[in-house]
mmCIF file of C-alpha atoms in Angstrom:
data_model
loop_
_atom_site.group_PDB
_atom_site.id
_atom_site.type_symbol
_atom_site.label_atom_id
_atom_site.label_comp_id
_atom_site.label_asym_id
_atom_site.label_seq_id
_atom_site.Cartn_x
_atom_site.Cartn_y
_atom_site.Cartn_z
ATOM 1 C CA MET H 1 -3.391 41.914 5.871
ATOM 2 C CA LEU H 2 -1.244 41.605 3.501
ATOM 3 C CA LYS H 3 -2.115 37.852 0.654
ATOM 4 C CA PRO H 4 1.547 35.879 1.095
ATOM 5 C CA ALA H 5 3.769 35.697 -2.135
ATOM 6 C CA ARG H 6 2.814 32.491 -2.794
ATOM 7 C CA PRO H 7 0.958 30.003 -1.598
ATOM 8 C CA GLY H 8 1.596 26.813 0.551
ATOM 9 C CA SER H 9 2.217 23.712 -0.746
ATOM 10 C CA ILE H 10 -0.015 20.377 0.460
ATOM 11 C CA THR H 11 1.887 16.452 1.220
ATOM 12 C CA LEU H 12 -0.736 14.141 2.332
ATOM 13 C CA ALA H 13 1.476 11.329 3.490
ATOM 14 C CA ARG H 14 0.821 7.255 4.689
ATOM 15 C CA HIS H 15 1.222 6.668 7.706
ATOM 16 C CA GLY H 16 4.329 4.175 8.428
ATOM 17 C CA GLU H 17 3.727 0.254 9.127
ATOM 18 C CA PRO H 18 1.040 -1.618 11.314
ATOM 19 C CA ALA H 19 2.130 -3.910 13.743
ATOM 20 C CA LEU H 20 -0.831 -6.273 13.042
ATOM 21 C CA SER H 21 0.390 -8.112 10.194
ATOM 22 C CA ARG H 22 -0.976 -8.942 7.279
ATOM 23 C CA LYS H 23 0.694 -12.626 6.875
ATOM 24 C CA CYS H 24 -2.710 -14.553 7.540
ATOM 25 C CA LEU H 25 -5.554 -16.246 5.422
ATOM 26 C CA LEU H 26 -9.341 -15.305 6.766
ATOM 27 C CA THR H 27 -12.807 -15.525 5.984
ATOM 28 C CA SER H 28 -15.029 -12.159 5.661
ATOM 29 C CA ASP H 29 -16.066 -12.383 9.095
ATOM 30 C CA GLN H 30 -12.442 -12.968 10.276
ATOM 31 C CA TYR H 31 -10.923 -9.707 7.908
ATOM 32 C CA ARG H 32 -14.243 -7.839 9.600
ATOM 33 C CA ASP H 33 -12.530 -7.769 13.551
ATOM 34 C CA TRP H 34 -8.896 -7.936 11.680
ATOM 35 C CA TRP H 35 -9.800 -4.863 10.403
ATOM 36 C CA ALA H 36 -11.436 -3.776 13.946
ATOM 37 C CA LYS H 37 -7.786 -4.060 15.063
ATOM 38 C CA TYR H 38 -6.282 -2.542 12.266
ATOM 39 C CA GLU H 39 -8.299 0.420 13.581
ATOM 40 C CA LEU H 40 -7.363 0.691 17.100
ATOM 41 C CA GLY H 41 -3.686 -0.450 16.291
ATOM 42 C CA GLY H 42 -0.340 1.203 16.533
ATOM 43 C CA LEU H 43 3.007 0.397 14.552
ATOM 44 C CA LEU H 44 5.737 -2.143 13.889
ATOM 45 C CA ALA H 45 8.047 -0.856 16.795
ATOM 46 C CA GLY H 46 11.257 -0.569 15.512
ATOM 47 C CA GLN H 47 11.017 1.368 12.127
ATOM 48 C CA THR H 48 12.312 4.630 11.500
ATOM 49 C CA PRO H 49 10.883 7.698 9.062
ATOM 50 C CA PRO H 50 12.694 8.202 5.482
ATOM 51 C CA PRO H 51 14.763 11.230 6.092
ATOM 52 C CA GLU H 52 12.502 13.143 3.014
ATOM 53 C CA LEU H 53 9.326 12.981 5.392
ATOM 54 C CA LEU H 54 11.426 14.338 8.083
ATOM 55 C CA ALA H 55 11.985 17.037 6.049
ATOM 56 C CA THR H 56 8.694 17.564 4.502
ATOM 57 C CA ALA H 57 7.505 17.559 8.701
ATOM 58 C CA ALA H 58 10.593 19.827 9.444
ATOM 59 C CA GLY H 59 9.699 22.648 6.677
ATOM 60 C CA ALA H 60 5.579 22.185 6.898
ATOM 61 C CA GLY H 61 3.803 25.765 8.902
ATOM 62 C CA VAL H 62 0.991 22.576 9.885
ATOM 63 C CA ILE H 63 1.189 19.920 10.188
ATOM 64 C CA PHE H 64 -2.315 17.522 10.212
ATOM 65 C CA ALA H 65 -2.428 13.953 11.280
ATOM 66 C CA SER H 66 -6.106 11.514 11.508
ATOM 67 C CA THR H 67 -6.806 10.326 14.467
ATOM 68 C CA ARG H 68 -6.302 6.579 14.539
ATOM 69 C CA GLN H 69 -3.521 5.370 16.569
ATOM 70 C CA ARG H 70 -0.652 4.490 13.957
ATOM 71 C CA ALA H 71 -1.071 7.914 12.526
ATOM 72 C CA GLN H 72 -0.306 9.565 15.243
ATOM 73 C CA GLU H 73 2.216 7.123 15.879
ATOM 74 C CA THR H 74 3.455 8.053 12.476
ATOM 75 C CA ALA H 75 2.923 11.921 12.849
ATOM 76 C CA ASN H 76 4.808 11.739 16.720
ATOM 77 C CA ALA H 77 7.458 9.968 14.731
ATOM 78 C CA VAL H 78 8.510 12.866 12.608
ATOM 79 C CA SER H 79 7.452 15.902 14.504
ATOM 80 C CA ALA H 80 9.574 16.391 16.164
ATOM 81 C CA GLY H 81 8.134 17.614 19.394
ATOM 82 C CA ARG H 82 6.243 20.169 17.507
ATOM 83 C CA GLU H 83 2.903 21.024 17.090
ATOM 84 C CA ILE H 84 0.125 17.607 16.101
ATOM 85 C CA VAL H 85 -3.428 18.953 14.959
ATOM 86 C CA SER H 86 -5.036 15.732 15.457
ATOM 87 C CA ASP H 87 -8.730 15.337 13.984
ATOM 88 C CA VAL H 88 -11.004 12.768 13.270
ATOM 89 C CA MET H 89 -11.549 14.280 10.095
ATOM 90 C CA PHE H 90 -8.971 12.336 8.400
ATOM 91 C CA ILE H 91 -9.321 8.665 9.289
ATOM 92 C CA GLU H 92 -9.501 5.751 6.683
ATOM 93 C CA ALA H 93 -12.475 5.344 4.336
ATOM 94 C CA PRO H 94 -14.245 1.934 5.940
ATOM 95 C CA LEU H 95 -14.065 -1.197 4.636
ATOM 96 C CA PRO H 96 -16.395 -3.541 5.800
ATOM 97 C CA PRO H 97 -16.088 -6.758 3.397
ATOM 98 C CA PRO H 98 -18.740 -7.991 1.800
ATOM 99 C CA ARG H 99 -20.021 -11.400 3.572
ATOM 100 C CA PHE H 100 -18.290 -14.624 1.631
ATOM 101 C CA PRO H 101 -19.181 -18.460 2.597
ATOM 102 C CA SER H 102 -16.667 -18.757 5.640
ATOM 103 C CA TRP H 103 -14.938 -21.862 2.906
ATOM 104 C CA PHE H 104 -13.590 -18.072 0.728
ATOM 105 C CA LYS H 105 -10.908 -17.175 2.225
ATOM 106 C CA LEU H 106 -7.950 -13.589 1.496
ATOM 107 C CA PRO H 107 -5.217 -12.176 3.280
ATOM 108 C CA PRO H 108 -6.514 -9.395 4.455
ATOM 109 C CA LYS H 109 -4.469 -6.946 1.283
ATOM 110 C CA TYR H 110 -6.855 -8.554 -0.286
ATOM 111 C CA TRP H 111 -10.001 -8.268 1.569
ATOM 112 C CA GLY H 112 -9.185 -4.874 1.748
ATOM 113 C CA ALA H 113 -9.371 -3.855 -2.747
ATOM 114 C CA VAL H 114 -12.766 -6.525 -2.586
ATOM 115 C CA ALA H 115 -14.031 -4.347 0.250
ATOM 116 C CA ARG H 116 -13.440 -0.742 -1.149
ATOM 117 C CA PHE H 117 -14.339 -1.785 -4.575
ATOM 118 C CA TRP H 118 -17.814 -3.269 -3.461
ATOM 119 C CA TRP H 119 -17.839 0.172 -0.796
ATOM 120 C CA HIS H 120 -16.743 2.277 -4.278
ATOM 121 C CA ALA H 121 -19.408 0.869 -6.360
ATOM 122 C CA PHE H 122 -22.094 -0.617 -5.101
ATOM 123 C CA ASP H 123 -21.522 2.044 -1.954
ATOM 124 C CA HIS H 124 -21.667 -1.304 0.021
ATOM 125 C CA HIS H 125 -21.462 0.755 3.584
ATOM 126 C CA GLU H 126 -23.031 -1.639 6.312
ATOM 127 C CA GLY H 127 -24.501 1.515 8.162
ATOM 128 C CA GLN H 128 -20.868 2.607 8.506
ATOM 129 C CA GLU H 129 -19.642 5.759 6.337
ATOM 130 C CA THR H 130 -21.531 6.132 2.484
ATOM 131 C CA ARG H 131 -19.052 6.836 -0.338
ATOM 132 C CA ARG H 132 -20.775 10.146 -0.607
ATOM 133 C CA GLN H 133 -20.056 10.911 2.762
ATOM 134 C CA ALA H 134 -16.762 10.385 1.784
ATOM 135 C CA GLU H 135 -16.537 12.315 -0.441
ATOM 136 C CA VAL H 136 -18.080 15.304 1.353
ATOM 137 C CA ARG H 137 -15.515 15.057 4.198
ATOM 138 C CA ALA H 138 -12.601 14.686 1.688
ATOM 139 C CA GLU H 139 -13.912 17.684 0.349
ATOM 140 C CA ALA H 140 -13.890 19.777 3.432
ATOM 141 C CA ALA H 141 -10.880 18.328 4.652
ATOM 142 C CA ALA H 142 -9.417 19.538 1.081
ATOM 143 C CA GLN H 143 -10.666 22.897 1.545
ATOM 144 C CA ARG H 144 -9.708 22.989 5.434
ATOM 145 C CA LEU H 145 -6.277 22.239 3.509
ATOM 146 C CA ILE H 146 -5.972 24.626 0.934
ATOM 147 C CA ALA H 147 -7.037 27.595 3.637
ATOM 148 C CA ARG H 148 -4.375 26.632 5.752
ATOM 149 C CA ALA H 149 -2.120 26.740 2.373
ATOM 150 C CA GLU H 150 -3.085 29.908 1.095
ATOM 151 C CA ALA H 151 -2.197 31.421 4.163
ATOM 152 C CA GLY H 152 1.262 30.758 2.977
ATOM 153 C CA GLU H 153 2.109 28.086 4.777
ATOM 154 C CA ASP H 154 3.334 24.421 3.769
ATOM 155 C CA VAL H 155 1.358 22.196 5.062
ATOM 156 C CA LEU H 156 1.483 18.074 6.099
ATOM 157 C CA VAL H 157 -1.097 15.729 6.238
ATOM 158 C CA LEU H 158 -0.463 12.267 8.354
ATOM 159 C CA ALA H 159 -3.197 9.855 7.607
ATOM 160 C CA HIS H 160 -4.662 6.815 5.836
ATOM 161 C CA GLY H 161 -3.707 5.512 1.845
ATOM 162 C CA TYR H 162 -7.495 5.823 0.535
ATOM 163 C CA PHE H 163 -9.085 8.510 2.340
ATOM 164 C CA ASN H 164 -5.626 10.536 0.838
ATOM 165 C CA HIS H 165 -5.854 9.954 -2.432
ATOM 166 C CA MET H 166 -9.646 10.879 -2.753
ATOM 167 C CA VAL H 167 -8.112 14.010 -0.535
ATOM 168 C CA GLY H 168 -5.502 14.394 -3.365
ATOM 169 C CA SER H 169 -8.786 13.825 -5.810
ATOM 170 C CA ARG H 170 -10.040 16.838 -4.753
ATOM 171 C CA LEU H 171 -6.745 18.938 -5.507
ATOM 172 C CA LYS H 172 -6.922 18.473 -8.136
ATOM 173 C CA ALA H 173 -9.747 19.318 -8.629
ATOM 174 C CA ASP H 174 -9.699 22.882 -6.897
ATOM 175 C CA GLY H 175 -6.417 23.387 -9.572
ATOM 176 C CA TRP H 176 -3.847 21.890 -7.371
ATOM 177 C CA LYS H 177 -1.544 19.699 -9.217
ATOM 178 C CA LEU H 178 0.461 16.638 -8.390
ATOM 179 C CA VAL H 179 3.921 17.244 -8.172
ATOM 180 C CA HIS H 180 5.748 14.388 -6.146
ATOM 181 C CA ASP H 181 4.504 11.090 -5.845
ATOM 182 C CA GLN H 182 5.755 8.664 -3.716
ATOM 183 C CA GLY H 183 2.350 6.842 -4.479
ATOM 184 C CA PHE H 184 1.091 4.649 -1.579
ATOM 185 C CA LYS H 185 3.510 3.020 0.593
ATOM 186 C CA TYR H 186 3.955 3.630 3.844
ATOM 187 C CA TRP H 187 5.822 6.820 5.163
ATOM 188 C CA SER H 188 4.677 7.379 1.604
ATOM 189 C CA GLN H 189 4.654 11.674 0.481
ATOM 190 C CA ARG H 190 2.308 13.369 -1.926
ATOM 191 C CA ARG H 191 2.834 16.766 -2.422
ATOM 192 C CA TYR H 192 0.313 19.106 -4.242
ATOM 193 C CA GLU H 193 1.213 22.959 -5.386
ATOM 194 C CA ARG H 194 -1.265 25.676 -6.560
ATOM 195 C CA VAL H 195 -1.190 25.732 -10.385
#
């Protein structure tokens, strides 16, 4: 079998805006309940995918998506009816917050930052996936994407902000360069190419 003339690109895109509101103040226990609902929920109605992401999807040889509802709805919105490879490998890393007194309240956005810091710095996982386990999963995901790209396909992944960051770090460590960076906002994409 002939080796392709060039490897394809790998684009990691974040899902669209979820329906669950972030405009509230929560205790750490309430945030646990909020995150559980967020993990099951879909997208806010009435969104239109950006044209640039639609173009990336149209040019992709394969489209992967996390199995979470918000990623599935995002994939359906950009895939134009094409096949989507859904895989639990691409779900978000967990966000269990540390336990704080009930008088201490934060918006979900800030609880997410606190929980991610505790998970990353102190391996606070409450029996969920550990940081090390997520790193191993991110490396496996990166290798799966690299294999498809090295076969000559442009690859698109529709998943989640932090886990996409983890996969992107593995891609860079494996010799892939970030060539297009829209950050981590909803519908954003980050494209990597072999250097």
